[in-house]
Coordinates of C-alpha atoms in Angstrom, one line a residue:
M413 CA 0.0 0.0 0.0
L414 CA 1.1 3.5 -0.7
T415 CA 0.8 5.9 2.2
G416 CA 1.8 9.5 2.9
D417 CA 0.5 13.0 3.7
T418 CA -0.4 14.8 0.5
R419 CA -1.8 18.0 2.1
D420 CA 1.2 20.1 0.9
G421 CA 2.2 17.8 -1.9
D422 CA 5.3 16.8 0.2
W423 CA 5.8 13.1 0.2
G424 CA 8.1 11.6 2.8
E425 CA 11.6 10.5 1.8
D426 CA 10.7 6.8 2.0
V427 CA 7.2 7.2 0.7
E428 CA 6.4 6.6 -3.0
P429 CA 4.1 9.3 -4.5
P430 CA 1.2 8.3 -6.6
L431 CA 2.0 7.5 -10.2
S432 CA 0.2 10.5 -11.6
S433 CA 2.3 12.9 -9.6
V434 CA 5.5 11.3 -10.9
I435 CA 4.7 10.9 -14.6
Q436 CA 2.8 14.0 -15.4
P437 CA 5.7 16.4 -14.7
L438 CA 8.0 14.0 -16.6
V439 CA 6.0 13.9 -19.8
R440 CA 3.7 16.8 -20.0
S441 CA 2.7 16.3 -23.6
S442 CA 2.0 12.5 -23.4
A443 CA -1.3 10.8 -23.3
E444 CA -2.8 9.5 -20.1
P445 CA -1.0 6.4 -18.7
R446 CA -2.8 3.4 -20.1
V447 CA -2.4 -0.3 -19.9
L448 CA -4.1 -3.1 -21.9
I449 CA -4.6 -6.5 -20.1
V450 CA -5.4 -9.5 -22.2
D451 CA -6.2 -12.6 -20.1
D452 CA -9.0 -15.1 -20.3
D453 CA -8.8 -15.7 -16.5
E454 CA -11.4 -13.1 -15.3
D455 CA -10.3 -13.2 -11.7
A456 CA -6.6 -12.7 -12.5
R457 CA -7.4 -10.0 -15.0
S458 CA -9.7 -8.2 -12.6
Q459 CA -7.1 -8.3 -9.8
A460 CA -4.3 -7.0 -12.0
A461 CA -6.6 -4.2 -13.4
T462 CA -7.7 -3.1 -9.9
A463 CA -4.0 -3.0 -8.7
L464 CA -3.0 -0.8 -11.7
R465 CA -6.0 1.5 -11.4
D466 CA -5.2 2.1 -7.8
V467 CA -1.9 3.8 -8.8
G468 CA -3.4 6.0 -11.5
F469 CA -3.5 3.9 -14.7
I470 CA -6.4 3.7 -17.1
V471 CA -6.9 0.0 -17.8
D472 CA -8.5 -1.7 -20.8
E473 CA -9.4 -5.4 -20.4
A474 CA -9.9 -8.1 -23.0
A475 CA -10.5 -11.9 -22.6
N476 CA -8.8 -12.9 -25.9
G477 CA -6.2 -11.7 -28.4
L478 CA -8.7 -10.5 -31.1
D479 CA -10.5 -8.2 -28.7
G480 CA -7.2 -7.1 -27.3
L481 CA -6.0 -6.1 -30.7
K482 CA -9.1 -4.1 -31.3
L483 CA -8.6 -2.3 -27.9
F484 CA -5.0 -1.6 -28.7
V485 CA -5.9 0.0 -32.1
Q486 CA -8.6 2.0 -30.4
H487 CA -6.8 3.4 -27.4
R488 CA -3.0 3.0 -28.1
P489 CA -1.9 2.1 -24.6
Q490 CA 1.7 2.5 -23.7
I491 CA 1.9 -1.0 -22.1
A492 CA 0.2 -4.3 -23.0
L493 CA 0.1 -7.3 -20.6
L494 CA -0.6 -10.4 -22.6
E495 CA -1.4 -13.9 -21.2
V496 CA 0.3 -16.5 -23.4
M497 CA -2.6 -19.0 -23.4
T498 CA -5.7 -17.1 -24.6
P499 CA -8.6 -18.2 -26.9
F500 CA -8.5 -17.7 -30.7
V501 CA -5.1 -15.9 -30.7
D502 CA -2.4 -16.7 -28.2
G503 CA -0.3 -14.1 -26.5
F504 CA 2.8 -14.6 -28.8
S505 CA 0.6 -14.0 -31.9
T506 CA -1.0 -11.0 -30.4
C507 CA 2.4 -9.6 -29.6
R508 CA 3.5 -10.0 -33.2
A509 CA 0.3 -8.5 -34.5
I510 CA 0.8 -5.4 -32.3
R511 CA 4.4 -5.0 -33.4
D512 CA 3.2 -5.0 -37.0
L513 CA 0.8 -2.1 -36.4
T514 CA 1.9 1.4 -37.3
G515 CA 3.2 2.8 -34.0
G516 CA 3.0 -0.7 -32.4
G517 CA 6.8 -0.8 -32.0
D518 CA 6.6 2.1 -29.5
A519 CA 4.6 0.1 -26.9
S520 CA 6.1 -2.0 -24.1
I521 CA 4.7 -5.6 -24.2
I522 CA 4.9 -7.9 -21.1
I523 CA 4.1 -11.5 -21.5
M524 CA 2.3 -13.1 -18.5
T525 CA 3.0 -16.8 -18.2
D526 CA 3.4 -19.6 -15.8
L527 CA 5.9 -21.1 -18.3
D528 CA 9.4 -20.6 -17.3
D529 CA 11.3 -22.7 -19.8
V530 CA 14.0 -21.0 -21.9
E531 CA 12.3 -22.0 -25.1
S532 CA 9.1 -20.1 -24.2
L533 CA 11.1 -17.0 -23.2
Q534 CA 13.0 -17.1 -26.5
F535 CA 9.8 -17.5 -28.4
G536 CA 8.3 -14.5 -26.7
Y537 CA 11.3 -12.2 -27.3
D538 CA 11.3 -13.3 -30.9
A539 CA 7.7 -12.2 -31.1
G540 CA 8.6 -8.8 -29.9
A541 CA 8.0 -9.0 -26.1
T542 CA 9.7 -6.4 -24.0
D543 CA 9.7 -8.4 -20.7
F544 CA 8.1 -11.3 -18.9
I545 CA 6.2 -11.6 -15.6
T546 CA 5.4 -14.9 -13.9
K547 CA 1.9 -15.8 -12.7
P548 CA 0.4 -15.7 -10.2
M549 CA 1.3 -12.0 -9.8
N550 CA 1.8 -10.1 -6.6
P551 CA -0.3 -6.8 -6.9
I552 CA 2.4 -4.7 -5.2
V553 CA 5.1 -6.1 -7.4
L554 CA 2.9 -5.6 -10.5
Q555 CA 2.3 -1.9 -9.6
H556 CA 6.0 -1.2 -9.3
R557 CA 6.9 -3.2 -12.4
I558 CA 4.4 -1.5 -14.6
K559 CA 5.1 2.0 -13.1
Y560 CA 8.8 1.8 -13.9
M561 CA 8.1 0.2 -17.3
Y562 CA 5.8 3.1 -18.0
R563 CA 8.6 5.6 -17.1
A564 CA 11.0 3.8 -19.3
T565 CA 8.6 3.6 -22.2
E566 CA 7.8 7.3 -21.9
A567 CA 11.5 8.2 -21.7
V568 CA 12.2 6.2 -24.8
D569 CA 9.2 7.7 -26.5
Q570 CA 10.3 11.2 -25.7
L571 CA 13.8 10.4 -26.9
R572 CA 12.4 9.0 -30.2
K573 CA 10.2 12.1 -30.7
S574 CA 13.2 14.4 -30.0
R575 CA 15.3 12.6 -32.5
R576 CA 12.5 12.8 -35.1
K577 CA 12.1 16.5 -34.3
I578 CA 15.8 17.1 -34.6
A579 CA 15.9 15.2 -37.9
H580 CA 12.9 17.2 -39.1
L581 CA 14.4 20.6 -38.2
A582 CA 17.6 19.6 -40.0
Y583 CA 15.7 20.1 -43.2
H584 CA 12.8 22.3 -42.2
D585 CA 12.3 25.9 -41.1
A586 CA 11.0 26.0 -37.5
L587 CA 8.6 28.8 -38.0
T588 CA 6.8 28.0 -41.3
D589 CA 7.7 24.2 -41.6
L590 CA 8.9 24.9 -45.1
P591 CA 12.1 23.3 -46.3
N592 CA 15.2 25.3 -45.2
R593 CA 18.5 26.2 -46.9
R594 CA 20.0 22.8 -46.4
A595 CA 16.9 21.1 -48.0
L596 CA 16.9 23.6 -50.8
E597 CA 20.5 22.9 -51.7
R598 CA 19.8 19.2 -51.7
Y599 CA 16.8 19.7 -53.9
M600 CA 18.7 21.9 -56.3
R601 CA 21.5 19.4 -56.6
R602 CA 19.0 16.7 -57.5
L603 CA 17.3 19.0 -60.0
L604 CA 20.6 19.9 -61.7
E605 CA 21.6 16.3 -61.9
S606 CA 18.3 15.1 -63.3
R607 CA 17.3 17.7 -65.8
A608 CA 17.8 17.1 -69.5
G609 CA 17.5 20.6 -70.9
N610 CA 18.0 24.2 -69.8
E611 CA 14.7 24.5 -68.1
G612 CA 14.3 25.9 -64.6
A613 CA 14.7 29.1 -62.6
V614 CA 15.5 30.2 -59.1
F615 CA 13.4 33.1 -57.6
L616 CA 14.9 34.6 -54.4
F617 CA 12.6 37.2 -52.8
D618 CA 12.1 39.1 -49.6
L619 CA 9.4 41.5 -48.3
D620 CA 9.8 45.2 -48.9
G621 CA 9.5 47.1 -45.6
F622 CA 9.3 44.0 -43.4
K623 CA 11.5 45.7 -40.8
R624 CA 8.8 48.4 -40.5
V625 CA 6.2 45.7 -39.7
N626 CA 8.5 44.3 -37.0
D627 CA 9.2 47.8 -35.6
T628 CA 5.5 48.7 -35.7
F629 CA 3.7 45.6 -34.6
G630 CA 6.4 43.5 -32.9
H631 CA 8.2 40.4 -33.9
T632 CA 5.3 38.0 -33.1
A633 CA 3.2 39.8 -35.7
G634 CA 6.1 39.7 -38.1
D635 CA 6.2 36.0 -37.7
E636 CA 2.5 35.8 -38.4
L637 CA 3.0 37.7 -41.6
I638 CA 5.9 35.4 -42.7
C639 CA 3.7 32.4 -42.1
E640 CA 0.8 33.9 -44.2
V641 CA 3.2 34.7 -47.0
A642 CA 4.4 31.1 -47.0
R643 CA 0.7 29.9 -47.1
R644 CA -0.1 32.2 -50.0
I645 CA 2.9 31.1 -52.1
T646 CA 2.4 27.4 -51.5
G647 CA -1.3 27.8 -52.3
C648 CA -0.6 29.8 -55.4
F649 CA 1.7 27.2 -56.9
G650 CA 0.2 24.0 -55.4
I651 CA 3.5 23.4 -53.5
E652 CA 3.6 20.4 -51.2
T653 CA 4.4 21.1 -47.5
G654 CA 5.2 19.1 -44.4
P655 CA 7.7 16.2 -44.2
G656 CA 7.2 15.1 -47.8
A657 CA 8.2 18.6 -49.1
V658 CA 11.9 17.9 -48.6
D659 CA 12.0 14.9 -51.0
V660 CA 9.5 16.2 -53.5
D661 CA 9.9 15.1 -57.1
T662 CA 12.3 17.5 -58.9
K663 CA 9.6 18.1 -61.6
R664 CA 7.5 20.0 -59.0
T665 CA 7.9 23.5 -57.8
F666 CA 9.8 23.9 -54.5
L667 CA 9.6 26.6 -51.9
A668 CA 12.1 27.2 -49.0
R669 CA 12.6 29.8 -46.4
L670 CA 16.2 30.9 -45.9
G671 CA 15.5 33.0 -42.8
G672 CA 14.1 36.3 -41.8
D673 CA 11.8 37.5 -44.6
E674 CA 13.8 35.8 -47.3
F675 CA 12.4 32.9 -49.4
V676 CA 13.5 30.9 -52.5
L677 CA 11.1 29.4 -55.0
V678 CA 12.5 27.0 -57.6
S679 CA 10.4 26.3 -60.7
P680 CA 11.8 23.5 -62.8
S681 CA 9.6 24.1 -65.8
V682 CA 10.5 27.8 -66.6
T683 CA 12.0 27.9 -70.1
G684 CA 13.0 31.6 -70.4
L685 CA 12.5 35.2 -69.4
E686 CA 8.8 35.3 -70.4
D687 CA 8.0 32.2 -68.2
A688 CA 10.1 33.6 -65.4
M689 CA 8.2 36.9 -65.4
A690 CA 4.9 35.2 -65.4
V691 CA 5.9 33.2 -62.3
S692 CA 7.2 36.4 -60.7
N693 CA 4.0 38.3 -61.4
A694 CA 1.9 35.5 -59.9
M695 CA 4.1 35.7 -56.7
L696 CA 3.8 39.5 -56.5
A697 CA 0.0 39.3 -56.9
A698 CA -0.3 36.7 -54.2
I699 CA 1.9 38.7 -51.8
G700 CA 0.4 42.1 -52.7
T701 CA -3.2 41.3 -51.6
V702 CA -4.2 43.1 -48.4
F703 CA -3.1 41.3 -45.1
D704 CA -5.3 41.6 -42.0
L705 CA -2.6 41.8 -39.3
R706 CA -4.1 42.0 -35.9
G707 CA -6.9 44.2 -37.0
H708 CA -4.8 46.3 -39.3
E709 CA -5.1 46.1 -43.0
I710 CA -1.6 46.4 -44.5
V711 CA -0.2 45.9 -48.0
I712 CA 3.3 44.3 -48.3
T713 CA 5.2 44.1 -51.6
A714 CA 8.2 41.9 -52.5
S715 CA 11.4 42.2 -54.5
I716 CA 12.4 39.2 -56.6
G717 CA 15.7 38.2 -58.1
I718 CA 15.8 35.6 -60.8
S719 CA 18.6 33.3 -62.0
L720 CA 18.1 30.7 -64.8
L721 CA 19.4 27.1 -64.3
G722 CA 20.6 26.9 -67.8
E723 CA 23.1 29.8 -67.4
H724 CA 24.5 29.2 -63.9
G725 CA 25.7 25.7 -62.9
D726 CA 25.6 25.1 -59.2
P727 CA 23.2 25.8 -56.2
E728 CA 25.5 28.3 -54.5
L729 CA 26.1 30.3 -57.6
L730 CA 22.4 30.2 -58.5
L731 CA 21.4 31.6 -55.1
Q732 CA 24.2 34.2 -55.1
R733 CA 23.2 35.5 -58.5
A734 CA 19.5 35.5 -57.6
D735 CA 20.4 37.5 -54.5
A736 CA 22.2 40.1 -56.6
A737 CA 19.2 40.4 -58.9
M738 CA 16.9 40.8 -55.9
Y739 CA 18.9 43.8 -54.6
D740 CA 18.8 45.2 -58.1
A741 CA 14.9 44.9 -57.9
K742 CA 15.0 46.8 -54.6
A743 CA 17.0 49.5 -56.2
H744 CA 14.4 49.9 -59.0
D745 CA 11.4 50.9 -56.8
R746 CA 10.8 47.5 -55.3
N747 CA 7.7 45.4 -55.9
N748 CA 9.2 44.0 -59.1
A749 CA 11.4 41.2 -60.4
R750 CA 14.8 41.5 -62.0
L751 CA 16.8 38.9 -63.9
Y752 CA 20.4 38.4 -63.1
S753 CA 23.0 39.9 -65.5
K754 CA 26.8 40.0 -65.2
S755 CA 26.7 43.8 -64.6
L756 CA 25.3 43.0 -61.1
D757 CA 28.4 41.3 -59.9
E758 CA 30.0 44.7 -59.2
K759 CA 27.1 45.9 -56.9
G760 CA 27.7 43.7 -53.9
P761 CA 31.2 45.0 -53.1
V762 CA 29.9 48.5 -53.7
R763 CA 27.4 48.1 -50.9
L764 CA 30.1 47.0 -48.5
K765 CA 32.3 49.8 -49.6
M766 CA 29.4 52.3 -49.0
E767 CA 28.9 51.0 -45.4
G768 CA 32.6 51.5 -44.7
A769 CA 32.6 55.0 -46.2
L770 CA 29.5 55.9 -44.3
R771 CA 31.1 55.0 -41.0
N772 CA 33.7 57.7 -41.6
A773 CA 31.5 60.3 -43.3
I774 CA 30.9 62.4 -40.1
G775 CA 34.5 62.5 -39.1
L776 CA 35.6 63.4 -42.6
G777 CA 33.0 66.2 -42.9
E778 CA 31.3 64.7 -45.9
L779 CA 27.8 65.2 -44.7
E780 CA 25.8 68.3 -45.5
L781 CA 22.3 69.6 -45.0
H782 CA 20.2 71.1 -47.7
Y783 CA 17.1 73.1 -46.9
Q784 CA 13.8 72.9 -48.9
P785 CA 11.4 75.8 -48.2
K786 CA 7.9 75.6 -47.0
I787 CA 5.4 78.2 -48.3
D788 CA 2.3 79.6 -46.8
A789 CA -0.4 78.5 -49.3
V790 CA -2.4 81.8 -48.8
A791 CA 0.1 84.5 -48.1
G792 CA 2.9 83.0 -50.3
V793 CA 5.6 83.7 -47.8
V794 CA 8.3 81.3 -46.6
T795 CA 7.3 79.8 -43.2
G796 CA 10.2 77.5 -42.7
C797 CA 12.2 74.7 -44.3
E798 CA 12.9 71.0 -44.1
A799 CA 16.5 69.9 -43.5
L800 CA 17.5 67.1 -45.9
L801 CA 20.7 65.2 -45.7
R802 CA 23.2 65.0 -48.5
W803 CA 26.4 62.9 -48.7
N804 CA 29.3 63.8 -50.9
S805 CA 31.7 60.9 -50.3
G806 CA 35.4 61.5 -51.1
E807 CA 35.5 57.8 -52.1
L808 CA 32.2 57.2 -53.8
G809 CA 31.2 60.7 -54.9
A810 CA 27.6 62.0 -54.4
V811 CA 25.5 59.2 -52.9
S812 CA 21.7 59.4 -53.0
P813 CA 19.9 59.3 -49.7
A814 CA 17.8 56.4 -51.2
D815 CA 21.0 54.4 -51.2
F816 CA 22.8 55.4 -48.0
V817 CA 19.8 55.9 -45.6
P818 CA 18.8 52.2 -45.7
V819 CA 22.4 51.2 -45.1
G820 CA 22.4 53.5 -42.1
E821 CA 19.1 52.0 -40.8
E822 CA 20.4 48.4 -41.1
T823 CA 23.7 49.1 -39.5
G824 CA 22.6 51.5 -36.7
L825 CA 24.7 54.3 -38.2
I826 CA 21.5 56.3 -38.6
V827 CA 21.6 57.1 -34.8
P828 CA 24.9 59.0 -34.8
I829 CA 24.1 60.5 -38.3
G830 CA 20.7 61.6 -37.0
R831 CA 22.4 63.2 -34.0
W832 CA 24.7 65.1 -36.3
V833 CA 21.7 66.3 -38.4
L834 CA 20.0 67.6 -35.3
E835 CA 23.1 69.5 -34.2
E836 CA 23.8 71.0 -37.6
A837 CA 20.1 72.0 -38.3
C838 CA 19.8 73.6 -34.8
R839 CA 23.1 75.4 -35.2
Q840 CA 22.1 76.7 -38.6
A841 CA 18.6 77.8 -37.5
S842 CA 20.1 79.6 -34.5
A843 CA 22.4 81.5 -36.8
W844 CA 19.6 82.4 -39.1
H845 CA 17.5 83.7 -36.3
A846 CA 20.1 86.3 -35.6
S847 CA 19.2 87.9 -38.9
P848 CA 16.0 90.0 -39.1
E849 CA 15.3 88.6 -42.6
M850 CA 15.4 85.0 -41.4
R851 CA 13.9 85.3 -38.0
G852 CA 10.8 83.3 -37.4
L853 CA 11.7 80.4 -39.8
R854 CA 11.1 77.0 -38.4
V855 CA 13.4 74.2 -39.4
A856 CA 12.1 70.6 -39.7
V857 CA 14.2 67.5 -39.1
N858 CA 13.3 63.9 -39.8
V859 CA 13.8 61.5 -36.9
S860 CA 14.2 57.9 -37.7
A861 CA 12.4 55.2 -35.7
R862 CA 15.8 53.9 -34.5
Q863 CA 16.9 57.3 -33.3
F864 CA 13.5 58.0 -31.7
R865 CA 13.8 54.9 -29.6
D866 CA 17.4 55.5 -28.6
T867 CA 17.7 56.0 -24.9
K868 CA 19.9 59.1 -25.3
F869 CA 17.6 60.8 -27.8
L870 CA 15.9 63.3 -25.4
D871 CA 19.2 64.0 -23.5
D872 CA 20.9 64.6 -26.8
L873 CA 18.2 67.0 -28.0
E874 CA 18.1 68.9 -24.7
R875 CA 21.9 69.3 -24.9
I876 CA 21.8 70.5 -28.5
L877 CA 19.1 73.1 -27.9
A878 CA 21.1 74.4 -24.9
E879 CA 24.4 74.5 -26.8
T880 CA 23.0 76.2 -29.9
G881 CA 20.6 78.5 -28.1
L882 CA 17.8 77.7 -30.5
H883 CA 14.3 78.2 -29.1
P884 CA 12.5 74.9 -29.1
H885 CA 9.5 76.5 -30.9
A886 CA 11.8 77.0 -33.9
L887 CA 12.4 73.3 -34.3
E888 CA 10.0 70.8 -35.9
L889 CA 10.5 67.1 -35.6
E890 CA 9.0 64.9 -38.3
I891 CA 8.0 61.5 -37.1
T892 CA 6.6 58.6 -39.2
E893 CA 3.5 56.6 -38.3
G894 CA 5.5 53.4 -37.9
T895 CA 7.7 54.9 -35.3
L896 CA 4.7 55.3 -33.0
M897 CA 3.1 52.0 -33.2
N898 CA 5.6 49.5 -31.7
D899 CA 5.3 51.0 -28.2
T900 CA 2.6 53.6 -28.1
K901 CA 3.1 54.3 -24.4
F902 CA 6.8 55.0 -24.9
A903 CA 6.1 57.1 -28.0
R904 CA 3.4 59.2 -26.2
N905 CA 5.8 59.9 -23.2
V906 CA 8.6 61.0 -25.5
L907 CA 6.3 63.2 -27.6
R908 CA 4.8 64.8 -24.5
Q909 CA 8.2 65.6 -23.2
L910 CA 9.1 67.3 -26.5
K911 CA 5.9 69.2 -26.5
S912 CA 6.5 70.4 -22.9
W913 CA 9.7 71.9 -24.2
G914 CA 7.9 73.7 -27.0
V915 CA 9.2 71.6 -29.9
W916 CA 6.9 71.5 -32.9
L917 CA 5.7 68.0 -33.9
A918 CA 4.8 66.7 -37.3
L919 CA 3.3 63.4 -38.4
D920 CA 5.2 62.5 -41.6
D921 CA 3.9 60.6 -44.7
F922 CA 0.3 60.6 -43.3
G923 CA -1.9 58.0 -45.0
T924 CA 0.8 55.7 -46.3
G925 CA 1.0 53.4 -43.2
Y926 CA -1.3 52.4 -40.4
S927 CA -2.7 55.7 -39.4
S928 CA -6.0 56.4 -37.8
L929 CA -7.9 59.2 -36.2
G930 CA -7.2 57.6 -32.8
Y931 CA -3.5 58.1 -33.2
L932 CA -3.9 61.8 -34.0
R933 CA -6.0 62.3 -30.9
R934 CA -3.6 60.3 -28.7
F935 CA -0.4 62.1 -29.7
P936 CA 0.3 65.9 -29.4
F937 CA 1.0 66.6 -33.1
D938 CA 0.9 70.1 -34.5
T939 CA 1.3 69.3 -38.2
L940 CA 0.2 66.6 -40.7
K941 CA 2.3 66.0 -43.8
V942 CA 0.4 64.7 -46.9
D943 CA 2.6 62.2 -48.6
R944 CA 4.0 63.2 -52.0
S945 CA 2.5 60.0 -53.6
F946 CA -1.0 61.4 -53.0
V947 CA -0.1 64.8 -54.3
R948 CA 1.5 63.3 -57.4
D949 CA -1.6 61.3 -58.3
M950 CA -4.5 63.4 -56.9
L951 CA -5.3 65.0 -60.3
S952 CA -5.5 61.7 -62.1
D953 CA -6.6 59.3 -59.5
D954 CA -9.9 59.7 -57.6
G955 CA -8.7 57.7 -54.7
S956 CA -5.6 59.9 -54.1
A957 CA -7.8 63.0 -54.5
A958 CA -10.3 61.7 -51.9
I959 CA -7.5 60.8 -49.5
T960 CA -5.9 64.2 -49.9
S961 CA -9.1 66.1 -49.4
A962 CA -10.0 63.9 -46.4
V963 CA -6.6 64.4 -44.7
I964 CA -6.8 68.2 -45.1
A965 CA -10.4 68.4 -43.8
M966 CA -9.5 66.1 -40.9
A967 CA -6.4 68.2 -40.0
H968 CA -8.5 71.4 -40.0
G969 CA -11.1 69.7 -37.7
L970 CA -8.3 68.8 -35.3
R971 CA -6.8 72.3 -35.6
L972 CA -3.6 71.0 -37.1
T973 CA -1.4 72.6 -39.8
V974 CA -1.3 70.5 -42.9
V975 CA 1.7 70.5 -45.3
A976 CA 1.6 69.0 -48.8
E977 CA 5.0 67.8 -50.0
G978 CA 6.0 67.0 -53.6
V979 CA 4.2 70.0 -55.2
E980 CA 5.6 70.2 -58.7
T981 CA 2.9 71.7 -61.0
R982 CA 0.7 74.8 -61.1
E983 CA -2.4 72.6 -61.3
Q984 CA -1.4 70.7 -58.1
L985 CA -0.8 74.0 -56.3
A986 CA -4.1 75.4 -57.3
Y987 CA -6.0 72.3 -56.3
L988 CA -4.4 72.2 -52.9
R989 CA -5.3 75.8 -52.3
T990 CA -8.9 75.1 -53.0
L991 CA -8.8 72.2 -50.5
G992 CA -7.5 74.6 -47.9
C993 CA -4.0 73.2 -47.5
T994 CA -2.0 75.3 -45.0
E995 CA 1.6 75.0 -46.3
L996 CA 3.2 73.7 -49.5
Q997 CA 6.6 72.2 -50.3
G998 CA 8.1 70.9 -53.5
F999 CA 10.1 71.4 -56.6
Y1000 CA 7.6 73.9 -58.0
F1001 CA 9.1 76.4 -55.5
S1002 CA 12.6 75.1 -55.0
K1003 CA 14.7 72.0 -54.6
A1004 CA 16.6 71.6 -51.4
L1005 CA 19.4 74.1 -51.3
P1006 CA 22.7 74.5 -49.4
A1007 CA 22.4 76.9 -46.5
R1008 CA 23.9 79.9 -48.3
D1009 CA 21.8 79.4 -51.4
F1010 CA 18.7 79.0 -49.2
E1011 CA 19.4 82.3 -47.6
A1012 CA 19.7 84.0 -51.0
W1013 CA 16.5 82.3 -52.2
V1014 CA 14.6 83.6 -49.1
A1015 CA 16.1 87.1 -49.4
E1016 CA 15.0 87.3 -53.0
R1017 CA 11.4 86.2 -52.3
R1018 CA 10.6 87.3 -48.7
I1019 CA 9.3 90.8 -49.6
S1020 CA 5.9 91.2 -48.0
Q1021 CA 2.8 89.2 -47.3
K1022 CA 1.0 91.4 -49.8
E1023 CA 3.4 90.6 -52.6
L1024 CA 2.7 88.1 -55.3
L1025 CA 4.5 84.7 -54.8
R1026 CA 7.1 84.2 -57.4
P1027 CA 7.9 80.5 -57.7
R1028 CA 11.5 79.6 -58.6
E1029 CA 12.1 78.7 -62.3
M1030 CA 12.6 75.0 -62.4
P1031 CA 15.4 73.4 -64.4
A1032 CA 14.3 71.3 -67.3
E1033 CA 14.6 68.0 -65.5
G1034 CA 12.5 69.3 -62.5
R1035 CA 9.5 70.9 -64.3
S1036 CA 8.2 71.2 -67.8
S1037 CA 9.1 74.5 -69.4
A1038 CA 5.6 74.7 -70.7
I1039 CA 4.3 75.4 -67.2
P1040 CA 4.7 79.1 -66.5
P1041 CA 5.6 80.5 -63.0
L1042 CA 2.4 80.7 -60.9
L1043 CA 1.5 84.0 -59.4
I1044 CA -0.6 83.6 -56.3
Q1045 CA -2.6 86.6 -55.2
S1046 CA -2.5 86.9 -51.4
A1047 CA -5.8 86.7 -49.6

């Protein structure tokens, strides 16, 4: 008998706890402990069943081997106790039949017998028995025997499952269960060895702006998005998933996840560029459909790089060249596919060279700020400017922000660069405010998500304002929507601190991300900036026009200033004025200018609020010469 005080779950040193308290912590995921007893002796069977139930086992009973087999298939017990001499089917035959079942090899089978000759023992082991027990059985001995047999069975089962899982993970991605890089390379080697012609293509793709999703919604949501992309692509091409996907026939399309947001699709039937682009377009369409991510509707695009099997001979080279083509796709506005060409081989080293040069750009004095004016839409006077970063590398020449800013974001260099931008913009604005002609201008500075979340951001800004002597009201910080959404409580606290100092706050690129009226009410913004994409398309696209009109009306309702950026034509300007836009910014007035040129531009145009606005004449590449300078009569 088992005894002990269980009030606190504390069993004495010499007291054995109940079976359930021992095995459940040991194997949390296993089924309930279950034993099958097959014996035509009803008394012996009942006595054994009672003894095992007393220590926590579920017991199934059968009087013959046929019924025992049925119960085994139905309940899958971990242990079977089989009497040798049973009607219809003896214990040895029942043992062999269990072992022949799928999964039957995992059970422990104990033969109950009063035969103790060596021949019977050998016959039982040959049939697949795990152990023997002699009848008549002592109930206490039986309890201990079965309990420890159960422990051993479960330990072996867990080891077997662990090995299977390890073997599975060796060739599968843990998140999506797609084949991984190792499985991909094995598939590609088989494909290259088996193909007769030049068919086949490799499509390497990743998601544009995936980092923004992670930063905005968190990594768990990012994982959900990755899994949904995997489901869409496998569904689009009828790709097999699960354990069989690794060894799929090389005539079938294969999808693998390399890691992060990077996938590879191999299509063995593609015969050329036209086929490859058709596959790419199907992928882009599948990915580009709206995702419902935790209640937010978002659109994700992808960039695809293609390498053809007939032109590049081994898996590593195929992947390397598809990767180069993918980065070329990203450089061409993303959401598209590019085929590898030899000219791309030079671009990889250029990126590494750019990163190295960017690390030294501040120390070498290669960074410079240019300033693009903001114009009062009614009075036509300059109200301020936006500071835009330029990099003239001694090693690489003039480098576009579209090229070096992503490198800065990925490497973390954007934080010290952003700090330098704040220092330089505040220093320049303070110097301008000493001049009567420039006094009152507000300078706007973009703050990246990484810089905003930096623990030293507020301290750095407080120091910069003190050192430059710039009044906080003369500084505007432009924050994107994505910056706010990863940790709204943190963002709100930072913005409130900035607002308490008097810093002007602008929500940048409004309408392109995940914005809502709730965010505008929750955060203390002063300004909304209408993204240039809406301004560009509003005269030709009803959707863009509706969004632009709604944003401006909403801003007025919330008593916010609204700035339209990317104004390039007379017609855009006139339409924005009719909508009641507060301020305007774009090439129609001026490109971003070095500080001295900006001063000259302001001096030339800052005459009086009652003067007519004289837009800057655009160079041929900036504005059509057919569009005359617009004269805006002040209100």
